[in-house]
Amino acid sequence: METKLKTIKKVKVDHDEHHDEHHDLGFIRKYIFSEDHKIIAKQFLITGIFWAVVGGLFSSLFRVQLGFPDLDLSFLSPIIGNWLTPQGKIDAEVYLALITMHGTIMVFFVLTAGLSGTFSNFLIPLQVGARDMASGFLNMLSYWFFFLSSIVMFISIFVEGGPASGGWTIYPPLSALPQAVSGSGLGMTFWLISMALFIVSALLGALNYITTVINLRTEGMTFFRMPLTIWAFFVTAILGVLSFPVLLSAALLLIMDRSFGTSFYLSDIYIGGEALANEGGSAILFQHLFWFLGHPEVYIVILPALGIASEVIATCSRKPIFGYKFMVYSILAIGGLSFVVWAHHMFISGMNPFLGSVFTVLTLIIAVPSAIKAFNYIATLWRGNIIFTPAMLFSIGLVSTFISGGVTGIFLGNSALDINLHDTYFVVAHFHIVMGVSAFFGLFAGVYHWFPKMFGRMMNNGLGYIHFWITFIGSYLVFFPLHYIGMAGFPRRYYSFSTFQAGNIESFVDLNVFVSYAALITFGAQFILLFNFFYSMFRGKKATKNPWRSNTLEWTTPINPGHGNWVGAIPKVERWAYDYSKTGSKEDFIPQNIPYSRTPESNLPDDDQH
Amino acid sequence: MNIILFISAILFFLIVFQLFRSSELLAITDKEKKTSSFNDSLNNLNAIGGIIFLLSLIVGLFWYSIAEYDNYVLPIASEHGYVTERLFWVTTAVTAFVFIVTQIVMFYFAYKYKYNESRKAQFYPENLKLELIWTIIPAIVLTVLIGWGLIVWGEITGPPPEDPEVIEVVGYQFAWASRYPGKDNKLGSYNFKLIDVDNILGVDFTDSASFDDFMPREIHVPKGKPVLFKIRSRDVIHSVYMPYMRSQMNAVPGMPTQFWFVPTKTTEEIREETGNPDFNYEILCNKICGRAHFSMKHTVVVQEEYEYLEWKKSQKPWIERNPEYLSKIQEKNNFQKLSLRD
């Protein structure tokens, strides 16, 4: 511990005294094996964008299959040749591989690494007032483990037998037995290796975030003066540290079952014309272990998005976030409760029904802090002076989808209702809206809002608006109809509904076509963002120092901050982050580093105690 | 059709590109004016966009929900289905109310408090009373929904009433099979090691309770009587899903599960109700299980009790229909006995 503190101090001293030396770093140390949190954040962002495009392409492919099952895709055969049947349709097992990889990529590689990795890295040191992360080296390792993991996962798409295809939840025995589905062969091995590397990356990152928030806050930055973004990243990191190791153990046991003949999850199996020797294992054990990570993972995905929305909504409403303390307590409550709700994914798995009752109660309790957050966002808008930047639009969109996806959780969390809705399209609608779309909106809001700080240039607002409206309307059109399809009893992960007779199948044929069009258009609209992103990086309008007139510390750094972030001393924090439109103040914002002594006209009686 | 789509896509991107060009030019003039890049009319446009979105959302929601009601709400065919359905619609009413009110309030605020240079936002950081109100009210509403749900859940998953019709349902890649206990009302024991091409359920025919067990092509159940499915799987996890019965339970290898329900409508009756003369109740597999997951289903016939009893009587025990299997077992047993004697 003592040595650790020493190194931290040493790093600080280094930054303060030898600041100029950083410019001598070669290209490789500066941009590739960089220890600068800002560069690492950009690396996570770019890799996340790559994966988002892959994940989106996969979903487009299976939406084509669901919407237009008779379409001849032979024209795609130069690209995806062996994924097609001789009739030019997507193969049934390839379909399963596509949904599996779509889920894995989106949940882990985009919305965990791409979102948390980017913004925790970028904002934690800048907003708490630190020169860099507690350990720049571990932070660099975190990215490169993620990179390795990405490479392994990418290779797995091309291996013999295809990528993993047991669903992103990889329930054994399906994922354990290559006889059961071809994706459970080499593809699954690569999946497990990739996820093991990913977990190492997530842990290195999360430990760094936690340490930095606890130890490296600048003078005056008490916990209750931290912006809500930092609270969200902080709790997210804690969730990651506590839950990812459990996934690692689940994966290790699965590796043992697959390769070394153990029976952790396998028992009483007759497959491929023979009875397997495995006895005494429990398939349910895997589900418990998986969801012990899997459910906190949902909050690992959504909390950073909510944190970003808090910051953007306050800034662009020119108002303090409503109920700051309640927002913090909600984040803490959600974080704590997220560890005791996992089995609501397993109501009909065959586990004891009494356990189902317990988890129903715990699950619906978590709806309360979530509701508080939504109400507080809306109250923040009240009597604000709202500037609709693209980031603000996406934050409002996030609140909208967080509510519409959240309320359907009240159905699914109630075990009695889950019996009929479990694993139907209702579930698909629910989690895509509340965690997929909302988290993506948080990611978009973050990109639009902090782009000037990342690249010193502004993104184009007009393109941002077009991107927002197509994406926002499109997301509702894609995912809202799925509720109805689910209520009509359509199971998820079905390659085709041609043999299906539940409900009036014809009307849902039309609806599926509609959803597929909406999905393809919404996916297409994301290229507007990509163009805007890369174009603005080089040709965008030069940013000013504080373009959104925001209070947080990152806007006190130079327009293009170097390694070490601030030239000279780190600013001292004098107040909380939300003094917007304070009564009596001439400007409608007072940055965190302005002391009360300079704002006598707007000080409140108890201000110095904050 | 395709050409029209293609052309409209191109036109769309041309429009986007033009907008982009013009906004770039605007940005340059902005710089000369040295104001921030804030554009008042665009800001209003976005606020109005929110209102238009809100109205379309609400209209679309109600229009589709009402117009398509008969398509997405399946007829209910089990006793507990009526109970869960009521809970479902009460939950829907509550959540739809919350959903619509919050969306209206949010987009209305966003519109009403859009930027105005002459105004300043109100510094209003907290209100403990409000926070408590929207903590406690959701908590109370949720408690009611949970309490109700738990009672229903307890009844559904509790022990079945006395004397249910016990039927074994077994999932395997990619089909379902069933086994009835026969005259003795006892299912014979089984062991996965006994499974082979003939004895696909691995029934242990050294157990005398197995002798009268029969395995029909379709599952038949009586209307108005509790039916208990004893569920297991041979290979990977499957799920017994019957949307009309509002019933579902996973089939797990190595861990038998069960689910009971009371059918309320015969196949004949539901055919009339749906207006589809070819309609059949089906067990759908609802847990991803491999290549043919999507086509793994099994017909369930619901009959009046007397029809059901007749049908049951007409079924021959499996072992009677497969005498050669019996002789094989006997040979094997004799062989074992002989070898033991040696």
Short mmCIF file of N, CA, C and O in Angstrom, two decimals, chain A residues 251-288:
data_model
loop_
_atom_site.label_atom_id
_atom_site.label_comp_id
_atom_site.label_asym_id
_atom_site.label_seq_id
_atom_site.Cartn_x
_atom_site.Cartn_y
_atom_site.Cartn_z
N ALA A 251 -17.36 -19.50 -16.68
CA ALA A 251 -16.72 -19.86 -17.95
C ALA A 251 -15.66 -20.94 -17.74
O ALA A 251 -15.55 -21.87 -18.54
N LEU A 252 -14.90 -20.82 -16.64
CA LEU A 252 -13.86 -21.83 -16.38
C LEU A 252 -14.47 -23.22 -16.20
O LEU A 252 -13.98 -24.21 -16.74
N LEU A 253 -15.57 -23.27 -15.42
CA LEU A 253 -16.20 -24.57 -15.21
C LEU A 253 -16.73 -25.12 -16.53
O LEU A 253 -16.68 -26.32 -16.78
N LEU A 254 -17.22 -24.21 -17.38
CA LEU A 254 -17.71 -24.66 -18.68
C LEU A 254 -16.56 -25.19 -19.53
O LEU A 254 -16.69 -26.21 -20.21
N ILE A 255 -15.43 -24.51 -19.46
CA ILE A 255 -14.25 -24.99 -20.19
C ILE A 255 -13.87 -26.38 -19.69
O ILE A 255 -13.58 -27.29 -20.47
N MET A 256 -13.92 -26.57 -18.35
CA MET A 256 -13.60 -27.90 -17.79
C MET A 256 -14.56 -28.96 -18.33
O MET A 256 -14.14 -30.05 -18.73
N ASP A 257 -15.85 -28.61 -18.32
CA ASP A 257 -16.85 -29.57 -18.82
C ASP A 257 -16.62 -29.89 -20.29
O ASP A 257 -16.77 -31.02 -20.73
N ARG A 258 -16.26 -28.87 -21.06
CA ARG A 258 -16.10 -29.06 -22.50
C ARG A 258 -14.86 -29.85 -22.84
O ARG A 258 -14.89 -30.71 -23.71
N SER A 259 -13.77 -29.53 -22.14
CA SER A 259 -12.49 -30.07 -22.59
C SER A 259 -11.89 -31.12 -21.66
O SER A 259 -11.02 -31.87 -22.08
N PHE A 260 -12.29 -31.17 -20.41
CA PHE A 260 -11.60 -32.07 -19.49
C PHE A 260 -12.53 -33.09 -18.84
O PHE A 260 -12.19 -33.69 -17.83
N GLY A 261 -13.71 -33.24 -19.39
CA GLY A 261 -14.57 -34.34 -18.97
C GLY A 261 -15.19 -34.19 -17.59
O GLY A 261 -15.65 -35.18 -17.02
N THR A 262 -15.21 -33.02 -17.02
CA THR A 262 -15.88 -32.85 -15.73
C THR A 262 -17.39 -32.76 -15.93
O THR A 262 -17.88 -32.68 -17.06
N SER A 263 -18.13 -32.78 -14.84
CA SER A 263 -19.59 -32.72 -14.92
C SER A 263 -20.15 -31.64 -14.01
O SER A 263 -20.95 -31.91 -13.14
N PHE A 264 -19.69 -30.40 -14.18
CA PHE A 264 -20.25 -29.34 -13.35
C PHE A 264 -21.68 -29.02 -13.78
O PHE A 264 -22.55 -28.79 -12.96
N TYR A 265 -21.90 -28.98 -15.09
CA TYR A 265 -23.21 -28.59 -15.59
C TYR A 265 -23.94 -29.73 -16.29
O TYR A 265 -25.07 -29.57 -16.72
N LEU A 266 -23.28 -30.85 -16.47
CA LEU A 266 -23.83 -31.89 -17.34
C LEU A 266 -24.28 -33.09 -16.52
O LEU A 266 -23.61 -33.50 -15.57
N SER A 267 -25.43 -33.62 -16.90
CA SER A 267 -25.92 -34.80 -16.24
C SER A 267 -26.99 -35.47 -17.10
O SER A 267 -27.76 -34.78 -17.76
N ASP A 268 -27.02 -36.79 -17.09
CA ASP A 268 -28.11 -37.54 -17.73
C ASP A 268 -28.37 -37.12 -19.17
O ASP A 268 -29.49 -36.76 -19.53
N ILE A 269 -27.33 -37.15 -19.99
CA ILE A 269 -27.50 -36.67 -21.36
C ILE A 269 -27.31 -37.79 -22.37
O ILE A 269 -26.34 -38.55 -22.30
N TYR A 270 -28.25 -37.89 -23.27
CA TYR A 270 -28.17 -38.82 -24.38
C TYR A 270 -28.21 -37.99 -25.65
O TYR A 270 -29.19 -37.32 -25.94
N ILE A 271 -27.12 -37.98 -26.39
CA ILE A 271 -27.09 -37.13 -27.58
C ILE A 271 -26.22 -37.79 -28.63
O ILE A 271 -25.24 -38.48 -28.30
N GLY A 272 -26.59 -37.60 -29.90
CA GLY A 272 -25.80 -38.15 -30.99
C GLY A 272 -25.72 -39.67 -30.93
O GLY A 272 -24.70 -40.27 -31.29
N GLY A 273 -26.76 -40.31 -30.42
CA GLY A 273 -26.80 -41.76 -30.42
C GLY A 273 -26.04 -42.42 -29.28
O GLY A 273 -25.84 -43.62 -29.28
N GLU A 274 -25.62 -41.64 -28.28
CA GLU A 274 -24.95 -42.28 -27.15
C GLU A 274 -25.26 -41.55 -25.85
O GLU A 274 -25.52 -40.34 -25.85
N ALA A 275 -25.24 -42.33 -24.77
CA ALA A 275 -25.42 -41.73 -23.46
C ALA A 275 -24.06 -41.25 -22.97
O ALA A 275 -23.08 -42.01 -23.00
N LEU A 276 -23.98 -39.98 -22.54
CA LEU A 276 -22.70 -39.45 -22.08
C LEU A 276 -22.42 -39.93 -20.65
O LEU A 276 -23.34 -40.25 -19.90
N ALA A 277 -21.16 -39.94 -20.30
CA ALA A 277 -20.77 -40.46 -18.99
C ALA A 277 -21.07 -39.47 -17.86
O ALA A 277 -21.06 -39.83 -16.69
N ASN A 278 -21.36 -38.20 -18.23
CA ASN A 278 -21.50 -37.18 -17.19
C ASN A 278 -22.71 -37.43 -16.30
O ASN A 278 -23.81 -37.66 -16.78
N GLU A 279 -22.47 -37.37 -15.00
CA GLU A 279 -23.60 -37.49 -14.07
C GLU A 279 -23.39 -36.55 -12.89
O GLU A 279 -22.27 -36.27 -12.50
N GLY A 280 -24.49 -36.06 -12.32
CA GLY A 280 -24.42 -35.28 -11.10
C GLY A 280 -24.25 -33.79 -11.28
O GLY A 280 -24.28 -33.04 -10.32
N GLY A 281 -24.08 -33.33 -12.51
CA GLY A 281 -23.94 -31.89 -12.72
C GLY A 281 -25.29 -31.20 -12.71
O GLY A 281 -26.33 -31.84 -12.71
N SER A 282 -25.26 -29.85 -12.70
CA SER A 282 -26.52 -29.10 -12.70
C SER A 282 -26.48 -28.01 -13.75
O SER A 282 -25.66 -27.09 -13.68
N ALA A 283 -27.38 -28.13 -14.71
CA ALA A 283 -27.45 -27.10 -15.76
C ALA A 283 -27.90 -25.76 -15.17
O ALA A 283 -27.56 -24.70 -15.68
N ILE A 284 -28.66 -25.84 -14.07
CA ILE A 284 -29.17 -24.62 -13.44
C ILE A 284 -28.05 -23.83 -12.76
O ILE A 284 -28.08 -22.61 -12.68
N LEU A 285 -27.03 -24.57 -12.29
CA LEU A 285 -25.90 -23.91 -11.64
C LEU A 285 -25.30 -22.86 -12.55
O LEU A 285 -24.99 -21.74 -12.14
N PHE A 286 -25.15 -23.23 -13.83
CA PHE A 286 -24.57 -22.26 -14.76
C PHE A 286 -25.43 -21.01 -14.84
O PHE A 286 -24.92 -19.89 -14.86
N GLN A 287 -26.75 -21.22 -14.89
CA GLN A 287 -27.63 -20.05 -15.02
C GLN A 287 -27.49 -19.12 -13.82
O GLN A 287 -27.46 -17.89 -13.95
N HIS A 288 -27.37 -19.71 -12.61
CA HIS A 288 -27.17 -18.87 -11.42
C HIS A 288 -25.87 -18.07 -11.54
O HIS A 288 -25.84 -16.88 -11.28
#
